[in-house]
CSV table of C-alpha atoms and ligand atoms in Angstrom, one decimal:
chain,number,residue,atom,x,y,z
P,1,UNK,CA,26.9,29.1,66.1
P,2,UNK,CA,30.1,27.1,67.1
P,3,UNK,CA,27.9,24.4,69.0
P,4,UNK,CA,25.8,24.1,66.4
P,5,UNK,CA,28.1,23.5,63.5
P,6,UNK,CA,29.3,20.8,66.4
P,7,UNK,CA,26.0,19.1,66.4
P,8,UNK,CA,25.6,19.2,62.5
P,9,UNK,CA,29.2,17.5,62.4
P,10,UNK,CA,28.4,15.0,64.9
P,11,UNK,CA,25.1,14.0,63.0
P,12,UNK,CA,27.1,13.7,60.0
P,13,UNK,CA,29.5,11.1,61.7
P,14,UNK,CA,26.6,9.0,62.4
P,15,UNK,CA,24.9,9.3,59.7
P,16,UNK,CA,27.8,8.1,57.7
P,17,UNK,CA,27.3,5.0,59.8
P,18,UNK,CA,23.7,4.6,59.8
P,19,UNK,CA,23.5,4.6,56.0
P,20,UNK,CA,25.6,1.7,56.1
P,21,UNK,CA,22.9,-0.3,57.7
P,22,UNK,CA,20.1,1.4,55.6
P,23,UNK,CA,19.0,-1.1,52.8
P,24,UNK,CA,20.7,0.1,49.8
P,25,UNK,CA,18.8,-0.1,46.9
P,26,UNK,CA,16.2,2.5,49.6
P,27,UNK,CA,19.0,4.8,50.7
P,28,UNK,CA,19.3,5.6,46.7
P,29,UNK,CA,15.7,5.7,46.0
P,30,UNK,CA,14.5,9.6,44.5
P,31,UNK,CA,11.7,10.6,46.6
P,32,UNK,CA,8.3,10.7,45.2
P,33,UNK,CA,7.2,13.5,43.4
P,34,UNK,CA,4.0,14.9,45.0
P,35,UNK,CA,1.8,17.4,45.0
P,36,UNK,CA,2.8,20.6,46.5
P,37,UNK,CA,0.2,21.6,49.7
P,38,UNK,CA,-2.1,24.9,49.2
P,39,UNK,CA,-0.2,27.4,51.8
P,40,UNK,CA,3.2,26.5,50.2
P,41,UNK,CA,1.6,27.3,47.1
P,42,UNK,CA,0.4,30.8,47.9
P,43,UNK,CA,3.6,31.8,50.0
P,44,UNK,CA,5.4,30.9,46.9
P,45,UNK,CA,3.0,33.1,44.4
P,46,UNK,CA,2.6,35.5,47.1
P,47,UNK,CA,-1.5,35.4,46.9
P,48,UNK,CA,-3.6,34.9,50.0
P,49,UNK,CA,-5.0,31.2,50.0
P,50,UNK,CA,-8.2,32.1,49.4
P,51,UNK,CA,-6.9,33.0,46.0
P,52,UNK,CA,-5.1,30.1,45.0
P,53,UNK,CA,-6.8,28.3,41.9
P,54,UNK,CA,-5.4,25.0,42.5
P,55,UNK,CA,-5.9,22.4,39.5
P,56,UNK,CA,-2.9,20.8,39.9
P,57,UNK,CA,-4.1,17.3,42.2
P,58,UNK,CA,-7.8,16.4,40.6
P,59,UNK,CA,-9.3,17.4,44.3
P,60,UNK,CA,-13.0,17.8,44.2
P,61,UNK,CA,-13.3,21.5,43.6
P,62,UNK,CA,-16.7,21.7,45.6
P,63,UNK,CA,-15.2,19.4,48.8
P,64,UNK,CA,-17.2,16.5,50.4
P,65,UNK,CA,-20.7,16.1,51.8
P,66,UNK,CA,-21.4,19.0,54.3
P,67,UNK,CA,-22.9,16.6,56.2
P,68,UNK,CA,-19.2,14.8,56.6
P,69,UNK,CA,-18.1,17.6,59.0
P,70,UNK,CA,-21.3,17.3,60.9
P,71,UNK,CA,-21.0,13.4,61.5
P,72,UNK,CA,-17.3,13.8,62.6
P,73,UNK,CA,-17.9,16.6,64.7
P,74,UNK,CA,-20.6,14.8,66.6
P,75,UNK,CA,-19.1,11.3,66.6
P,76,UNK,CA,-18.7,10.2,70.3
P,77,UNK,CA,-16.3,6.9,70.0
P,78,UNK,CA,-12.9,9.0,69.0
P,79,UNK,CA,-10.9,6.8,72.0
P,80,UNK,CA,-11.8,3.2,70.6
P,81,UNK,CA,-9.7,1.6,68.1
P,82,UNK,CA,-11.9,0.9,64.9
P,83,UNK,CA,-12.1,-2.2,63.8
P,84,UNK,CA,-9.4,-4.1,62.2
P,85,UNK,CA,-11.6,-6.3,59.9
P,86,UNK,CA,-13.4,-2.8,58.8
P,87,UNK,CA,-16.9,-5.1,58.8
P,88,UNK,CA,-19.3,-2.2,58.9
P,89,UNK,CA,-17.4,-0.7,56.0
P,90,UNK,CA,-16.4,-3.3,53.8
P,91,UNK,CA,-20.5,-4.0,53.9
P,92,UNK,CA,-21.5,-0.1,53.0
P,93,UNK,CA,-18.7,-0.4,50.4
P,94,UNK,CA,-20.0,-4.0,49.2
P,95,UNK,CA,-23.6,-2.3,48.8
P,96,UNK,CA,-22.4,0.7,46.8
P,97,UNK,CA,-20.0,-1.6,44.4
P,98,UNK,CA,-22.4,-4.4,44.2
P,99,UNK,CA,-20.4,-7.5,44.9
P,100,UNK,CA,-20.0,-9.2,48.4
P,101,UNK,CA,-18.3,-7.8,51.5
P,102,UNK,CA,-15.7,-10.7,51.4
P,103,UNK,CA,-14.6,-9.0,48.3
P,104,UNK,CA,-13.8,-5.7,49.7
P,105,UNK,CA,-10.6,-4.2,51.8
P,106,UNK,CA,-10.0,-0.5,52.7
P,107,UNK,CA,-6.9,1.6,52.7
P,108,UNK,CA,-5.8,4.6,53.7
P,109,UNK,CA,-6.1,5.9,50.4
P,110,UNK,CA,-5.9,3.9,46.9
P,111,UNK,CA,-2.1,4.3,47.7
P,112,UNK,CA,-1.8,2.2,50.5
P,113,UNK,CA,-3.7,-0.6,48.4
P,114,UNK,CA,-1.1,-0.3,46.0
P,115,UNK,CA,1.5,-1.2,48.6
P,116,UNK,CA,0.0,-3.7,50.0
P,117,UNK,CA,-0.6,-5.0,46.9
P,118,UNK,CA,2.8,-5.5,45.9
P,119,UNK,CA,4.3,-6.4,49.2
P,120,UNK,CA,2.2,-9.5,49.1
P,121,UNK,CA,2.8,-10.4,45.7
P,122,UNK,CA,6.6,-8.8,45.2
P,123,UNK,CA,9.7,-10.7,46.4
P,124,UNK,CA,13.5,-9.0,45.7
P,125,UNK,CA,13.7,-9.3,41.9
P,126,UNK,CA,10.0,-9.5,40.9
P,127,UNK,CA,8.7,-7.6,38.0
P,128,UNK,CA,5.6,-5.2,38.1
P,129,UNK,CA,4.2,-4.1,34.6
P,130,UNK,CA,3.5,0.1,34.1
P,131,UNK,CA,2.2,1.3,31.3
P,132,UNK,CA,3.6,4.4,30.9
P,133,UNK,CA,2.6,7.6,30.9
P,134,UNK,CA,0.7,6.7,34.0
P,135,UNK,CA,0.7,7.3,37.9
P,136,UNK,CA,4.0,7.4,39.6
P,137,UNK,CA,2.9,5.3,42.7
P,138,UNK,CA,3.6,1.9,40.9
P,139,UNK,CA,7.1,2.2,40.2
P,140,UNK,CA,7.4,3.8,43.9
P,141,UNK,CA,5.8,1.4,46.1
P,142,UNK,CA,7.6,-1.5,43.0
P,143,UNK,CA,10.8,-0.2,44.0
P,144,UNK,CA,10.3,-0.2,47.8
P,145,UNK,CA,9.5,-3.8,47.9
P,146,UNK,CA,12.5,-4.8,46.0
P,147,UNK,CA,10.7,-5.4,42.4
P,148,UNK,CA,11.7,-4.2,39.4
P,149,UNK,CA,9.5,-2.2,37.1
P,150,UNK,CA,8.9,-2.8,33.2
P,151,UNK,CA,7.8,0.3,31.7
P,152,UNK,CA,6.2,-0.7,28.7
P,153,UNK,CA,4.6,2.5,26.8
P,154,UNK,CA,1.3,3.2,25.5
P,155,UNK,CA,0.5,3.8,22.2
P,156,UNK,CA,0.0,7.3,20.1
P,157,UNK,CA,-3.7,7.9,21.8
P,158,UNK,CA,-2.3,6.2,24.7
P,159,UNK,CA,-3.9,2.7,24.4
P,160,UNK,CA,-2.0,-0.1,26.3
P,161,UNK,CA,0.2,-1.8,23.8
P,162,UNK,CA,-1.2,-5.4,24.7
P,163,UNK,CA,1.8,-7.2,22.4
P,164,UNK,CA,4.5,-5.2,23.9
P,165,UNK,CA,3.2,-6.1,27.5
P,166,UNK,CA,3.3,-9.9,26.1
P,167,UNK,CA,6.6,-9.5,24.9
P,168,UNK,CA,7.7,-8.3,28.2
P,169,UNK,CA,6.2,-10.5,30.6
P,170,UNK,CA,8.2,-13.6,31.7
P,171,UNK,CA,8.4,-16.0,34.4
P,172,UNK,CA,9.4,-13.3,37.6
P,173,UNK,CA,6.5,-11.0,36.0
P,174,UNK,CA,4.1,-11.1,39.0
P,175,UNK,CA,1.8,-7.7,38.4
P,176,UNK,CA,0.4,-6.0,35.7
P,177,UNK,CA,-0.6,-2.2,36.6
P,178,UNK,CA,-3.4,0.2,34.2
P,179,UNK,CA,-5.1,2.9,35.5
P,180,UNK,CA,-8.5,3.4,33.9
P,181,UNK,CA,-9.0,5.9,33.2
P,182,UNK,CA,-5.2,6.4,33.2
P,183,UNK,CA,-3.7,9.5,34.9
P,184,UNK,CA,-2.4,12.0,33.1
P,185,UNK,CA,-4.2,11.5,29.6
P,186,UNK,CA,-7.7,11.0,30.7
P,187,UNK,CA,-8.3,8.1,28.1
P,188,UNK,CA,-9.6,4.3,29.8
P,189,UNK,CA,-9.0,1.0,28.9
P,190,UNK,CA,-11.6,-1.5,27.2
P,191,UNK,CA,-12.7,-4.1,28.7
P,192,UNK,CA,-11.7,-6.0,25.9
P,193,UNK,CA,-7.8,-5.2,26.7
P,194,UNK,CA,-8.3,-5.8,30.3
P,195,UNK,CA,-10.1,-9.8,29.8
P,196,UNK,CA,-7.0,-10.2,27.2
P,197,UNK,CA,-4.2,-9.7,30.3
P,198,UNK,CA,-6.6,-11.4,32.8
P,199,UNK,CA,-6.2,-14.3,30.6
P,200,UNK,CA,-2.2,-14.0,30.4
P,201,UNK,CA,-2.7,-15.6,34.6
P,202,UNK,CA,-0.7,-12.3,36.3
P,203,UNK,CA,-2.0,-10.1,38.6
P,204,UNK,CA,-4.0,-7.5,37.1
P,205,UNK,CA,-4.6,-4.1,38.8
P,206,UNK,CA,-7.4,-1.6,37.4
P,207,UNK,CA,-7.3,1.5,39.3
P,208,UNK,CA,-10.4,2.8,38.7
P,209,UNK,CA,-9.6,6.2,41.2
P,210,UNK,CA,-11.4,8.1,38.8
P,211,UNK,CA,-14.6,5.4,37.9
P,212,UNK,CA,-17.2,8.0,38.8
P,213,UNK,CA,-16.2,10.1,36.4
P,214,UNK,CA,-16.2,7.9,33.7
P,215,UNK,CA,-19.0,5.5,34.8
P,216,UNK,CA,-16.5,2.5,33.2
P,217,UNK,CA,-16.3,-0.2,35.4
P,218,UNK,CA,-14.2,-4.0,35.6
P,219,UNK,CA,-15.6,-4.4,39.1
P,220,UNK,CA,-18.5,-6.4,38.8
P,221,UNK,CA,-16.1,-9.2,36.9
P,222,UNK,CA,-14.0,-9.4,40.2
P,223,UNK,CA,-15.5,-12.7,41.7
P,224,UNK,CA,-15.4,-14.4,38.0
P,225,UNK,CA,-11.0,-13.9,38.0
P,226,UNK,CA,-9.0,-14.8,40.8
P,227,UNK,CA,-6.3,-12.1,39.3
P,228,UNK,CA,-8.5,-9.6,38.7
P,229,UNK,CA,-8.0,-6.6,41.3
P,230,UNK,CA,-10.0,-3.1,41.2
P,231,UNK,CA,-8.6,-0.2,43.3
P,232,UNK,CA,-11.0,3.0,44.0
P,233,UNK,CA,-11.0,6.0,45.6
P,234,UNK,CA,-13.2,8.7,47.7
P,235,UNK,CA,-10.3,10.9,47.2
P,236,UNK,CA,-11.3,12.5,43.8
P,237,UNK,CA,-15.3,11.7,43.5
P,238,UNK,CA,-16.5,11.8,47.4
P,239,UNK,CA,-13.5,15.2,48.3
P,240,UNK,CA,-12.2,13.1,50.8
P,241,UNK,CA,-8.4,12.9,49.7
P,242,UNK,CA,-7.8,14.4,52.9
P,243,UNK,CA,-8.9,12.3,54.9
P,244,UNK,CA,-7.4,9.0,53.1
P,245,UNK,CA,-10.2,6.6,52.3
P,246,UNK,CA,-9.8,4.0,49.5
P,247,UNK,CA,-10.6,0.6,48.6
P,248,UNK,CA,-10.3,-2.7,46.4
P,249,UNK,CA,-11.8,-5.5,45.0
P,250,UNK,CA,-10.2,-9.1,45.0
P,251,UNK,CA,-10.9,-12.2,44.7
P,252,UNK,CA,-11.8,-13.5,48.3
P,253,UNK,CA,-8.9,-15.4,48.5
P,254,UNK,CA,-6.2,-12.3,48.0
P,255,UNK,CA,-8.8,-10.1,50.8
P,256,UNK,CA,-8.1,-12.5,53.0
P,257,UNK,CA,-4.6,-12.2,52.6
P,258,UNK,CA,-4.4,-9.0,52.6
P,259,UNK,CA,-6.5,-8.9,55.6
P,260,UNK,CA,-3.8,-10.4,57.3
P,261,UNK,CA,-0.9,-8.7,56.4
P,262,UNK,CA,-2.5,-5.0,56.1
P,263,UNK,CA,-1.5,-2.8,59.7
P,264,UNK,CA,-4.7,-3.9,61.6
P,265,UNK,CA,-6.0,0.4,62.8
P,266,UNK,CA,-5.1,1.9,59.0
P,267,UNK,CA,-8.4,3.1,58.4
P,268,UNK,CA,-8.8,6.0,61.5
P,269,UNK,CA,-12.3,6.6,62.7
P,270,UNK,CA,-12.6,10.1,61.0
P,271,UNK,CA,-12.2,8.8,57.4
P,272,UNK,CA,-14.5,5.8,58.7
P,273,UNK,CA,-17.2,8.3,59.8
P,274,UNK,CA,-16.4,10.4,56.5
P,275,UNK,CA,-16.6,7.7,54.3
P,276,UNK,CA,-20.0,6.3,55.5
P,277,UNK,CA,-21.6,9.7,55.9
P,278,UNK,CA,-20.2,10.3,52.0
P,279,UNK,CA,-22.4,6.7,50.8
P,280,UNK,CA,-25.1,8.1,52.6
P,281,UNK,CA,-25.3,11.2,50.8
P,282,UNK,CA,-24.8,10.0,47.6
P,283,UNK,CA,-27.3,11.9,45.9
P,284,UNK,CA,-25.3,15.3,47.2
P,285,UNK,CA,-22.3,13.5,45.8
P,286,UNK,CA,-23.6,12.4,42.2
P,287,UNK,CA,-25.0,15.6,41.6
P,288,UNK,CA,-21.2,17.5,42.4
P,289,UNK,CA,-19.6,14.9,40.2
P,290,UNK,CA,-22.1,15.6,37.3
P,291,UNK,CA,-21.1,19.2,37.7
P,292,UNK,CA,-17.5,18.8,37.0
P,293,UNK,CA,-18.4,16.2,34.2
P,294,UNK,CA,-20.5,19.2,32.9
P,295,UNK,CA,-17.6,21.8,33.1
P,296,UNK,CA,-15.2,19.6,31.7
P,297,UNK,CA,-16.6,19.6,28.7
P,298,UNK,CA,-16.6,23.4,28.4
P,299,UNK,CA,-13.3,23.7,29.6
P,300,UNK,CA,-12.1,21.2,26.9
P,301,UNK,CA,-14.2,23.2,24.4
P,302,UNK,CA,-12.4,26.6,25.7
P,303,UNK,CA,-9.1,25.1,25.3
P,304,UNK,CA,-9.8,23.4,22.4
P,305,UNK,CA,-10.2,27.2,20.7
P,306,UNK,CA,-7.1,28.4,21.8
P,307,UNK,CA,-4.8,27.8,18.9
P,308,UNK,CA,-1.7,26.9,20.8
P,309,UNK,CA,-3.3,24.3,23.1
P,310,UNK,CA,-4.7,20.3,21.9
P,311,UNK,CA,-6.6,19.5,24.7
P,312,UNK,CA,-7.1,14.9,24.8
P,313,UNK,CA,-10.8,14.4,25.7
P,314,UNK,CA,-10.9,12.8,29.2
P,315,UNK,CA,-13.1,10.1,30.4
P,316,UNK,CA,-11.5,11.6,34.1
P,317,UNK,CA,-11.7,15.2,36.2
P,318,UNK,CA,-8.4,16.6,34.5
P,319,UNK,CA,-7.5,17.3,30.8
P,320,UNK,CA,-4.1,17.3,29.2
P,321,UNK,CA,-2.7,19.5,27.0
P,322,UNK,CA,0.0,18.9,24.8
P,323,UNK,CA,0.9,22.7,23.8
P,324,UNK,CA,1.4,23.4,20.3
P,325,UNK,CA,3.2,26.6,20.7
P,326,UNK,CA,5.5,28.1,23.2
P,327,UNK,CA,6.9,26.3,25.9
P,328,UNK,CA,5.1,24.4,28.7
P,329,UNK,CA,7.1,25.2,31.2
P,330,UNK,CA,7.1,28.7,30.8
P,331,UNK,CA,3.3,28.8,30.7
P,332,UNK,CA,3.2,26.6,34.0
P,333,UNK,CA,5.5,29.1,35.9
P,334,UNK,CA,3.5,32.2,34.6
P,335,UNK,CA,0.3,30.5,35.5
P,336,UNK,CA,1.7,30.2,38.7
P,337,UNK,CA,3.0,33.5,39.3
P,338,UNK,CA,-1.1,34.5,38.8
P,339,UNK,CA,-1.8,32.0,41.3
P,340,UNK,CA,-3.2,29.0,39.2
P,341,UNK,CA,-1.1,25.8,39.4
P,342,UNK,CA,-1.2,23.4,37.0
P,343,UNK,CA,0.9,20.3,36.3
P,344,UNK,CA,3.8,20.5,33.5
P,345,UNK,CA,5.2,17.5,31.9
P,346,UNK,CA,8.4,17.5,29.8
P,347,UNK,CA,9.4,14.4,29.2
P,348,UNK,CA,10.2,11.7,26.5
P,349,UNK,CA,6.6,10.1,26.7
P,350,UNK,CA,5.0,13.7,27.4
P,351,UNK,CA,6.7,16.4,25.6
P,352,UNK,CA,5.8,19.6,26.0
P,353,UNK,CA,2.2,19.0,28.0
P,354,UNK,CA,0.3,20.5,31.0
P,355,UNK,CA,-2.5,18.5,33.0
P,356,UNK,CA,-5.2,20.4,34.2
P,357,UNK,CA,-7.7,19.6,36.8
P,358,UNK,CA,-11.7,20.5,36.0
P,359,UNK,CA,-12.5,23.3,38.7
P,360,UNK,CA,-15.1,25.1,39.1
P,361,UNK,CA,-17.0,27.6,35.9
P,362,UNK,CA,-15.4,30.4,37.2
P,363,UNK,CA,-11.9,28.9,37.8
P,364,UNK,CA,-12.3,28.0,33.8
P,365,UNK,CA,-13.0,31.4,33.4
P,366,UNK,CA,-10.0,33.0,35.1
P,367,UNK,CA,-7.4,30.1,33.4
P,368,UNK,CA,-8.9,31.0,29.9
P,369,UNK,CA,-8.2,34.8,30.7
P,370,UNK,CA,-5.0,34.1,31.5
P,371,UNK,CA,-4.1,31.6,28.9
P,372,UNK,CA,-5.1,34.4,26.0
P,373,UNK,CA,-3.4,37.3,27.8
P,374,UNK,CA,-0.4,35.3,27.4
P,375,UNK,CA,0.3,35.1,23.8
V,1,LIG,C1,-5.1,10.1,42.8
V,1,LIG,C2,-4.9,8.7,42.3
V,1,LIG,C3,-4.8,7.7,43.2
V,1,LIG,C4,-4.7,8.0,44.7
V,1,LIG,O1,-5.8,7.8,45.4
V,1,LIG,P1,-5.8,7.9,47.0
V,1,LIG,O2,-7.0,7.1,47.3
V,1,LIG,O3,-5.9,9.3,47.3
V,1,LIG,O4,-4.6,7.2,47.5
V,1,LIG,C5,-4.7,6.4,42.8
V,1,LIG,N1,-4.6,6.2,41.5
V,1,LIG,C6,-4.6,7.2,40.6
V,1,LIG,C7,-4.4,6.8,39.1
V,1,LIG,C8,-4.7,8.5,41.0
V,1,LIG,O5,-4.7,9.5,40.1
């Protein structure tokens, strides 16, 4: 005990030192808020895993290809490095998308894109556009490289306020970011609104991470504007979030940068391997995705009849809720109690709401069950 509460002490006294040389404006960064992992979730609710209803991270309910887990079981090149100009995937990626290879980068993840993104664009004192309520990985990955972020919110049906943004933007205004459609409220952005900021000469980032479930898409318009990026995903459509597999499209000029600056390994040979085996079992993939199109539209009609729920209709694989009656918060922690995990939103651009990712029928099922027993 005694030697212990010595060591604690001692790495106190150093770490009083250390945080000296930490940059400062990191050493008083809040964490990101993520996603809490399925065995945490079950310990907490005290339900075996295999019980868990989890609709709280838009995962793909019915996983990836089976054939994924057949490919990387029998890959047989797990000791080379893969290749740090991702040739053989930025040309299965170029035939899926439908513009040329020399468009295309991968990341590990969407995510990592983002980064990248902004650490070639950002310098200290930047500014990076978010229309809020949207993904919390922009002002994250902002604030790490030094920027700072212009929140500019959306409007009543969360439509980008394109005159706000204009107000806004000024001479250190180097990014613009809009998911589409946007996460947490499901809705996308025209393409109208998205040629109108392209024109404004900033960086424009459309994240389409969940394009195959709205079948809305800026990236064919890529090679037409320099400034015009598209991030996407196999995290949500292709189950792979796992793994980390994402990519964008850029003008040729801002690939090749980013070539260059990216780590030259980040995609690992088991998210390659996934990634192609996934585009070669597309058919597999488009019918899973037409599923959970399918059953969002009965969940949204089952919430929809609850009289204590308005459910937003979603272009995405999640709905949000704002609810009506009762407290969100209270229905999130008895929800999880039962096992189902949701996410809760309180806040002063999302009062009162709950986002819920489409699962499978009978997941619907059991959520609607215990949505009515509650009131
Ligand atoms: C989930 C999500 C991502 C993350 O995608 P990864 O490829 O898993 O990093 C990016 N953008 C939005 C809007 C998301 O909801």
């Amino acid at each position: 005990m005694s030697s212990g509460d010595g060591g604690i002490e001692m790495e106190n006294r150093q770490g009083g030192r250390i945080e000296k040389l930490i940059r400062s404006d990191l050493s008083r960064l809040k964490a990101y808020q993520s996603i809490i992992p399925p065995d945490v979730l079950s310990e907490r609710a005290g339900i075996p895993l295999e019980r868990v209803i989890k609709l709280d991270g838009n995962e793909n309910p019915y996983g990836c290809s089976p054939r994924v887990g057949r490919a990387l079981a029998g890959y047989p090149f797990y000791h080379i490095y893969p290749d740090p100009e991702q040739h053989e995937l930025r040309k299965a990626l170029s035939e899926y998308v439908g513009v040329d290879a020399a468009h295309i980068v991968a990341g590990a993840g969407s995510d990592e894109l983002i980064d990248l993104i902004l650490r070639l664009f950002i310098e200290p004192g930047d500014r990076v556009i978010n229309c809020v309520p949207t993904f919390g990985m922009y002002p994250f990955c902002t604030e790490i490289c030094g920027g700072k972020v212009i929140d500019v919110p959306r409007d009543q049906s969360y439509a980008l306020d394109i005159a706000g943004i204009k107000k806004v933007m000024d001479e250190k205004t180097k990014v613009i970011f809009i998911a589409s459609p946007n996460n947490p409220t499901g809705n996308i952005t025209t393409q109208r609104d998205i040629l109108e900021l392209v024109e404004l000469g900033k960086v424009v980032v459309i994240d389409e991470a969940y394009y195959e479930f709205s079948g809305v898409t800026v990236a064919p318009l890529v090679p037409q504007y320099e400034n015009l990026i598209v991030l996407r995903s196999f995290s949500k459509w292709a189950g792979l979030a796992g793994l980390r597999v994402g990519y964008g499209v850029f003008s040729t000029l801002i690939a090749e940068q980013l070539l260059k600056i990216k780590q030259p390994y980040n995609i690992n040979l088991a998210a390659h391997v996934a990634l192609q085996e996934s585009l070669a079992d597309i058919e597999y993939l488009r019918d899973t995705v037409k599923k959970i199109i399918s059953e969002r539209e009965r969940l949204f009609t089952r919430l929809g009849e609850l009289e204590f729920l308005e459910p937003l209709p979603s272009q995405s694989n999640f709905i949000l809720c704002t609810v009506k009656k009762g407290d969100a918060r209270v229905m999130y922690e008895r929800l999880c109690r039962r096992g189902i995990f949701l996410r809760y939103f309180d806040n002063p651009l999302l009062r009162n709401s709950i986002r819920i990712s489409v699962g499978k029928p009978e997941h619907t099922d059991t959520l609607i069950e215990a949505l009515k027993e509650m009131c």
